[in-house]
Amino acid sequence: MNGTLVLLVLPLLVLDLILKGISIADWWKRDEYQGLGRTGWLVCILLITLFGSLSYLVYGRKEYVTD
């Protein structure tokens, strides 16, 4: 593998791992989700590289409405 390619891919891998960690931590503490169920979002986070975590953080978390 070329050294330049490693320098280009490494930041994306680090970003993916950070987003997966944040998403799984949030997924673990929530009880309600939008769209998919609990297991569906976990599969999405783990198997879809980068976009699975982003889609969960943007859409999947159910916001709590306070009156």
mmCIF file of N, CA, C and O in Angstrom:
data_model
loop_
_atom_site.group_PDB
_atom_site.id
_atom_site.type_symbol
_atom_site.label_atom_id
_atom_site.label_comp_id
_atom_site.label_asym_id
_atom_site.label_seq_id
_atom_site.Cartn_x
_atom_site.Cartn_y
_atom_site.Cartn_z
ATOM 1 N N MET A 1 0.857 -1.176 0.000
ATOM 2 C CA MET A 1 0.000 0.000 0.000
ATOM 3 C C MET A 1 0.901 1.236 0.000
ATOM 4 O O MET A 1 1.887 1.314 0.708
ATOM 5 N N ASN A 2 0.532 2.179 -0.775
ATOM 6 C CA ASN A 2 1.291 3.411 -0.918
ATOM 7 C C ASN A 2 1.155 4.271 0.339
ATOM 8 O O ASN A 2 0.087 4.361 0.930
ATOM 9 N N GLY A 3 2.242 4.934 0.757
ATOM 10 C CA GLY A 3 2.220 5.774 1.956
ATOM 11 C C GLY A 3 1.253 6.934 1.847
ATOM 12 O O GLY A 3 0.625 7.339 2.837
ATOM 13 N N THR A 4 1.086 7.482 0.667
ATOM 14 C CA THR A 4 0.157 8.591 0.466
ATOM 15 C C THR A 4 -1.284 8.123 0.661
ATOM 16 O O THR A 4 -2.089 8.830 1.262
ATOM 17 N N LEU A 5 -1.573 6.938 0.181
ATOM 18 C CA LEU A 5 -2.920 6.399 0.341
ATOM 19 C C LEU A 5 -3.242 6.177 1.813
ATOM 20 O O LEU A 5 -4.355 6.459 2.255
ATOM 21 N N VAL A 6 -2.274 5.706 2.574
ATOM 22 C CA VAL A 6 -2.478 5.499 4.006
ATOM 23 C C VAL A 6 -2.763 6.830 4.692
ATOM 24 O O VAL A 6 -3.644 6.922 5.547
ATOM 25 N N LEU A 7 -2.047 7.869 4.320
ATOM 26 C CA LEU A 7 -2.262 9.189 4.916
ATOM 27 C C LEU A 7 -3.630 9.757 4.558
ATOM 28 O O LEU A 7 -4.191 10.561 5.311
ATOM 29 N N LEU A 8 -4.189 9.369 3.443
ATOM 30 C CA LEU A 8 -5.514 9.835 3.054
ATOM 31 C C LEU A 8 -6.630 9.039 3.738
ATOM 32 O O LEU A 8 -7.670 9.591 4.099
ATOM 33 N N VAL A 9 -6.422 7.743 3.929
ATOM 34 C CA VAL A 9 -7.462 6.875 4.474
ATOM 35 C C VAL A 9 -7.482 6.899 6.000
ATOM 36 O O VAL A 9 -8.548 6.786 6.612
ATOM 37 N N LEU A 10 -6.357 7.066 6.629
ATOM 38 C CA LEU A 10 -6.265 7.011 8.086
ATOM 39 C C LEU A 10 -7.182 8.008 8.801
ATOM 40 O O LEU A 10 -7.871 7.614 9.746
ATOM 41 N N PRO A 11 -7.248 9.277 8.390
ATOM 42 C CA PRO A 11 -8.184 10.195 9.070
ATOM 43 C C PRO A 11 -9.645 9.758 8.954
ATOM 44 O O PRO A 11 -10.419 9.929 9.896
ATOM 45 N N LEU A 12 -10.027 9.176 7.821
ATOM 46 C CA LEU A 12 -11.406 8.691 7.666
ATOM 47 C C LEU A 12 -11.683 7.510 8.583
ATOM 48 O O LEU A 12 -12.769 7.407 9.158
ATOM 49 N N LEU A 13 -10.719 6.632 8.754
ATOM 50 C CA LEU A 13 -10.898 5.507 9.664
ATOM 51 C C LEU A 13 -11.009 5.973 11.109
ATOM 52 O O LEU A 13 -11.836 5.474 11.872
ATOM 53 N N VAL A 14 -10.190 6.944 11.483
ATOM 54 C CA VAL A 14 -10.249 7.485 12.841
ATOM 55 C C VAL A 14 -11.594 8.176 13.071
ATOM 56 O O VAL A 14 -12.231 7.985 14.110
ATOM 57 N N LEU A 15 -12.050 8.966 12.105
ATOM 58 C CA LEU A 15 -13.346 9.634 12.210
ATOM 59 C C LEU A 15 -14.471 8.610 12.325
ATOM 60 O O LEU A 15 -15.387 8.782 13.136
ATOM 61 N N ASP A 16 -14.402 7.544 11.545
ATOM 62 C CA ASP A 16 -15.418 6.498 11.607
ATOM 63 C C ASP A 16 -15.447 5.849 12.986
ATOM 64 O O ASP A 16 -16.522 5.633 13.545
ATOM 65 N N LEU A 17 -14.300 5.537 13.554
ATOM 66 C CA LEU A 17 -14.257 4.920 14.877
ATOM 67 C C LEU A 17 -14.794 5.850 15.959
ATOM 68 O O LEU A 17 -15.511 5.414 16.868
ATOM 69 N N ILE A 18 -14.478 7.132 15.861
ATOM 70 C CA ILE A 18 -14.986 8.107 16.840
ATOM 71 C C ILE A 18 -16.505 8.207 16.744
ATOM 72 O O ILE A 18 -17.211 8.181 17.759
ATOM 73 N N LEU A 19 -17.036 8.314 15.523
ATOM 74 C CA LEU A 19 -18.484 8.413 15.341
ATOM 75 C C LEU A 19 -19.198 7.141 15.786
ATOM 76 O O LEU A 19 -20.279 7.201 16.373
ATOM 77 N N LYS A 20 -18.604 5.981 15.525
ATOM 78 C CA LYS A 20 -19.197 4.731 15.982
ATOM 79 C C LYS A 20 -19.239 4.683 17.509
ATOM 80 O O LYS A 20 -20.236 4.267 18.092
ATOM 81 N N GLY A 21 -18.177 5.142 18.159
ATOM 82 C CA GLY A 21 -18.157 5.163 19.620
ATOM 83 C C GLY A 21 -19.222 6.073 20.199
ATOM 84 O O GLY A 21 -19.930 5.700 21.141
ATOM 85 N N ILE A 22 -19.350 7.256 19.637
ATOM 86 C CA ILE A 22 -20.365 8.210 20.095
ATOM 87 C C ILE A 22 -21.768 7.655 19.847
ATOM 88 O O ILE A 22 -22.644 7.731 20.717
ATOM 89 N N SER A 23 -21.976 7.077 18.665
ATOM 90 C CA SER A 23 -23.294 6.540 18.318
ATOM 91 C C SER A 23 -23.679 5.369 19.210
ATOM 92 O O SER A 23 -24.818 5.280 19.677
ATOM 93 N N ILE A 24 -22.750 4.464 19.456
ATOM 94 C CA ILE A 24 -23.062 3.302 20.294
ATOM 95 C C ILE A 24 -23.312 3.730 21.736
ATOM 96 O O ILE A 24 -24.208 3.206 22.396
ATOM 97 N N ALA A 25 -22.549 4.695 22.234
ATOM 98 C CA ALA A 25 -22.779 5.186 23.594
ATOM 99 C C ALA A 25 -24.166 5.810 23.712
ATOM 100 O O ALA A 25 -24.878 5.588 24.700
ATOM 101 N N ASP A 26 -24.573 6.582 22.711
ATOM 102 C CA ASP A 26 -25.900 7.189 22.727
ATOM 103 C C ASP A 26 -26.981 6.129 22.552
ATOM 104 O O ASP A 26 -28.009 6.168 23.220
ATOM 105 N N TRP A 27 -26.749 5.168 21.648
ATOM 106 C CA TRP A 27 -27.703 4.082 21.417
ATOM 107 C C TRP A 27 -27.937 3.277 22.695
ATOM 108 O O TRP A 27 -29.051 2.882 22.986
ATOM 109 N N TRP A 28 -26.894 3.066 23.466
ATOM 110 C CA TRP A 28 -26.970 2.260 24.680
ATOM 111 C C TRP A 28 -27.886 2.889 25.736
ATOM 112 O O TRP A 28 -28.612 2.193 26.426
ATOM 113 N N LYS A 29 -27.869 4.228 25.834
ATOM 114 C CA LYS A 29 -28.630 4.872 26.906
ATOM 115 C C LYS A 29 -30.055 5.270 26.510
ATOM 116 O O LYS A 29 -30.838 5.619 27.366
ATOM 117 N N ARG A 30 -30.410 5.216 25.235
ATOM 118 C CA ARG A 30 -31.750 5.600 24.789
ATOM 119 C C ARG A 30 -32.719 4.428 24.797
ATOM 120 O O ARG A 30 -32.331 3.282 24.623
ATOM 121 N N ASP A 31 -34.004 4.759 24.959
ATOM 122 C CA ASP A 31 -35.052 3.746 24.924
ATOM 123 C C ASP A 31 -35.932 3.862 23.684
ATOM 124 O O ASP A 31 -36.578 2.912 23.297
ATOM 125 N N GLU A 32 -35.966 5.044 23.071
ATOM 126 C CA GLU A 32 -36.835 5.267 21.922
ATOM 127 C C GLU A 32 -36.022 5.789 20.745
ATOM 128 O O GLU A 32 -35.099 6.580 20.912
ATOM 129 N N TYR A 33 -36.411 5.328 19.552
ATOM 130 C CA TYR A 33 -35.686 5.683 18.336
ATOM 131 C C TYR A 33 -36.680 6.036 17.242
ATOM 132 O O TYR A 33 -37.822 5.613 17.274
ATOM 133 N N GLN A 34 -36.237 6.791 16.266
ATOM 134 C CA GLN A 34 -37.059 7.106 15.098
ATOM 135 C C GLN A 34 -36.685 6.157 13.972
ATOM 136 O O GLN A 34 -35.524 5.789 13.827
ATOM 137 N N GLY A 35 -37.633 5.807 13.164
ATOM 138 C CA GLY A 35 -37.347 4.972 12.004
ATOM 139 C C GLY A 35 -37.190 3.516 12.371
ATOM 140 O O GLY A 35 -38.165 2.823 12.616
ATOM 141 N N LEU A 36 -35.986 3.042 12.437
ATOM 142 C CA LEU A 36 -35.692 1.645 12.767
ATOM 143 C C LEU A 36 -35.838 1.408 14.260
ATOM 144 O O LEU A 36 -35.832 2.331 15.056
ATOM 145 N N GLY A 37 -35.924 0.161 14.644
ATOM 146 C CA GLY A 37 -35.959 -0.187 16.059
ATOM 147 C C GLY A 37 -34.554 -0.218 16.641
ATOM 148 O O GLY A 37 -33.569 0.108 15.975
ATOM 149 N N ARG A 38 -34.455 -0.627 17.874
ATOM 150 C CA ARG A 38 -33.173 -0.659 18.583
ATOM 151 C C ARG A 38 -32.132 -1.520 17.859
ATOM 152 O O ARG A 38 -31.013 -1.084 17.621
ATOM 153 N N THR A 39 -32.509 -2.735 17.494
ATOM 154 C CA THR A 39 -31.571 -3.634 16.826
ATOM 155 C C THR A 39 -31.220 -3.137 15.428
ATOM 156 O O THR A 39 -30.070 -3.241 14.997
ATOM 157 N N GLY A 40 -32.196 -2.602 14.736
ATOM 158 C CA GLY A 40 -31.949 -2.071 13.392
ATOM 159 C C GLY A 40 -30.925 -0.958 13.384
ATOM 160 O O GLY A 40 -30.048 -0.907 12.517
ATOM 161 N N TRP A 41 -31.020 -0.055 14.355
ATOM 162 C CA TRP A 41 -30.045 1.034 14.420
ATOM 163 C C TRP A 41 -28.658 0.527 14.788
ATOM 164 O O TRP A 41 -27.656 1.028 14.274
ATOM 165 N N LEU A 42 -28.571 -0.481 15.646
ATOM 166 C CA LEU A 42 -27.263 -1.035 15.988
ATOM 167 C C LEU A 42 -26.605 -1.651 14.758
ATOM 168 O O LEU A 42 -25.418 -1.426 14.506
ATOM 169 N N VAL A 43 -27.367 -2.396 13.985
ATOM 170 C CA VAL A 43 -26.833 -2.992 12.761
ATOM 171 C C VAL A 43 -26.391 -1.898 11.792
ATOM 172 O O VAL A 43 -25.324 -1.985 11.177
ATOM 173 N N CYS A 44 -27.181 -0.870 11.665
ATOM 174 C CA CYS A 44 -26.849 0.254 10.791
ATOM 175 C C CYS A 44 -25.558 0.934 11.239
ATOM 176 O O CYS A 44 -24.681 1.225 10.424
ATOM 177 N N ILE A 45 -25.421 1.182 12.518
ATOM 178 C CA ILE A 45 -24.226 1.834 13.052
ATOM 179 C C ILE A 45 -22.988 0.980 12.806
ATOM 180 O O ILE A 45 -21.940 1.481 12.393
ATOM 181 N N LEU A 46 -23.094 -0.311 13.053
ATOM 182 C CA LEU A 46 -21.920 -1.183 12.974
ATOM 183 C C LEU A 46 -21.523 -1.565 11.550
ATOM 184 O O LEU A 46 -20.341 -1.701 11.254
ATOM 185 N N LEU A 47 -22.498 -1.730 10.665
ATOM 186 C CA LEU A 47 -22.190 -2.282 9.350
ATOM 187 C C LEU A 47 -22.053 -1.257 8.229
ATOM 188 O O LEU A 47 -21.408 -1.544 7.230
ATOM 189 N N ILE A 48 -22.665 -0.108 8.373
ATOM 190 C CA ILE A 48 -22.582 0.893 7.306
ATOM 191 C C ILE A 48 -21.497 1.895 7.690
ATOM 192 O O ILE A 48 -21.648 2.672 8.630
ATOM 193 N N THR A 49 -20.416 1.857 6.957
ATOM 194 C CA THR A 49 -19.250 2.664 7.276
ATOM 195 C C THR A 49 -19.569 4.145 7.194
ATOM 196 O O THR A 49 -20.098 4.616 6.207
ATOM 197 N N LEU A 50 -19.267 4.872 8.204
ATOM 198 C CA LEU A 50 -19.387 6.316 8.363
ATOM 199 C C LEU A 50 -20.821 6.825 8.247
ATOM 200 O O LEU A 50 -21.299 7.527 9.114
ATOM 201 N N PHE A 51 -21.542 6.438 7.207
ATOM 202 C CA PHE A 51 -22.892 6.953 7.005
ATOM 203 C C PHE A 51 -23.912 6.334 7.961
ATOM 204 O O PHE A 51 -24.938 6.937 8.236
ATOM 205 N N GLY A 52 -23.656 5.134 8.455
ATOM 206 C CA GLY A 52 -24.550 4.529 9.430
ATOM 207 C C GLY A 52 -24.573 5.317 10.725
ATOM 208 O O GLY A 52 -25.627 5.612 11.282
ATOM 209 N N SER A 53 -23.390 5.683 11.207
ATOM 210 C CA SER A 53 -23.293 6.483 12.432
ATOM 211 C C SER A 53 -23.876 7.870 12.229
ATOM 212 O O SER A 53 -24.589 8.391 13.092
ATOM 213 N N LEU A 54 -23.571 8.481 11.099
ATOM 214 C CA LEU A 54 -24.097 9.820 10.822
ATOM 215 C C LEU A 54 -25.616 9.808 10.707
ATOM 216 O O LEU A 54 -26.286 10.698 11.237
ATOM 217 N N SER A 55 -26.166 8.802 10.042
ATOM 218 C CA SER A 55 -27.624 8.754 9.901
ATOM 219 C C SER A 55 -28.296 8.533 11.255
ATOM 220 O O SER A 55 -29.359 9.088 11.517
ATOM 221 N N TYR A 56 -27.671 7.735 12.124
ATOM 222 C CA TYR A 56 -28.235 7.553 13.457
ATOM 223 C C TYR A 56 -28.202 8.864 14.240
ATOM 224 O O TYR A 56 -29.189 9.252 14.860
ATOM 225 N N LEU A 57 -27.079 9.555 14.211
ATOM 226 C CA LEU A 57 -26.958 10.786 14.990
ATOM 227 C C LEU A 57 -27.877 11.890 14.474
ATOM 228 O O LEU A 57 -28.392 12.692 15.250
ATOM 229 N N VAL A 58 -28.104 11.932 13.176
ATOM 230 C CA VAL A 58 -28.947 12.979 12.604
ATOM 231 C C VAL A 58 -30.421 12.616 12.681
ATOM 232 O O VAL A 58 -31.254 13.450 13.045
ATOM 233 N N TYR A 59 -30.755 11.374 12.362
ATOM 234 C CA TYR A 59 -32.171 11.009 12.249
ATOM 235 C C TYR A 59 -32.665 10.043 13.332
ATOM 236 O O TYR A 59 -33.794 10.166 13.793
ATOM 237 N N GLY A 60 -31.871 9.085 13.729
ATOM 238 C CA GLY A 60 -32.345 7.978 14.545
ATOM 239 C C GLY A 60 -32.662 8.302 15.985
ATOM 240 O O GLY A 60 -33.495 7.646 16.601
ATOM 241 N N ARG A 61 -31.999 9.288 16.540
ATOM 242 C CA ARG A 61 -32.251 9.613 17.939
ATOM 243 C C ARG A 61 -33.581 10.320 18.072
ATOM 244 O O ARG A 61 -33.870 11.273 17.361
ATOM 245 N N LYS A 62 -34.408 9.842 18.965
ATOM 246 C CA LYS A 62 -35.697 10.489 19.201
ATOM 247 C C LYS A 62 -35.496 11.576 20.240
ATOM 248 O O LYS A 62 -35.073 11.308 21.359
ATOM 249 N N GLU A 63 -35.768 12.783 19.846
ATOM 250 C CA GLU A 63 -35.598 13.918 20.753
ATOM 251 C C GLU A 63 -36.718 13.926 21.778
ATOM 252 O O GLU A 63 -37.882 13.675 21.443
ATOM 253 N N TYR A 64 -36.379 14.221 22.984
ATOM 254 C CA TYR A 64 -37.362 14.304 24.049
ATOM 255 C C TYR A 64 -37.978 15.698 24.052
ATOM 256 O O TYR A 64 -37.273 16.697 24.067
ATOM 257 N N VAL A 65 -39.280 15.748 24.024
ATOM 258 C CA VAL A 65 -39.994 17.022 24.020
ATOM 259 C C VAL A 65 -40.412 17.342 25.454
ATOM 260 O O VAL A 65 -41.061 16.553 26.123
ATOM 261 N N THR A 66 -40.008 18.523 25.902
ATOM 262 C CA THR A 66 -40.397 18.954 27.243
ATOM 263 C C THR A 66 -41.443 20.048 27.122
ATOM 264 O O THR A 66 -41.365 20.912 26.255
ATOM 265 N N ASP A 67 -42.431 19.988 27.945
ATOM 266 C CA ASP A 67 -43.518 20.978 27.890
ATOM 267 C C ASP A 67 -43.216 22.179 28.762
ATOM 268 O O ASP A 67 -42.597 22.180 29.720
#
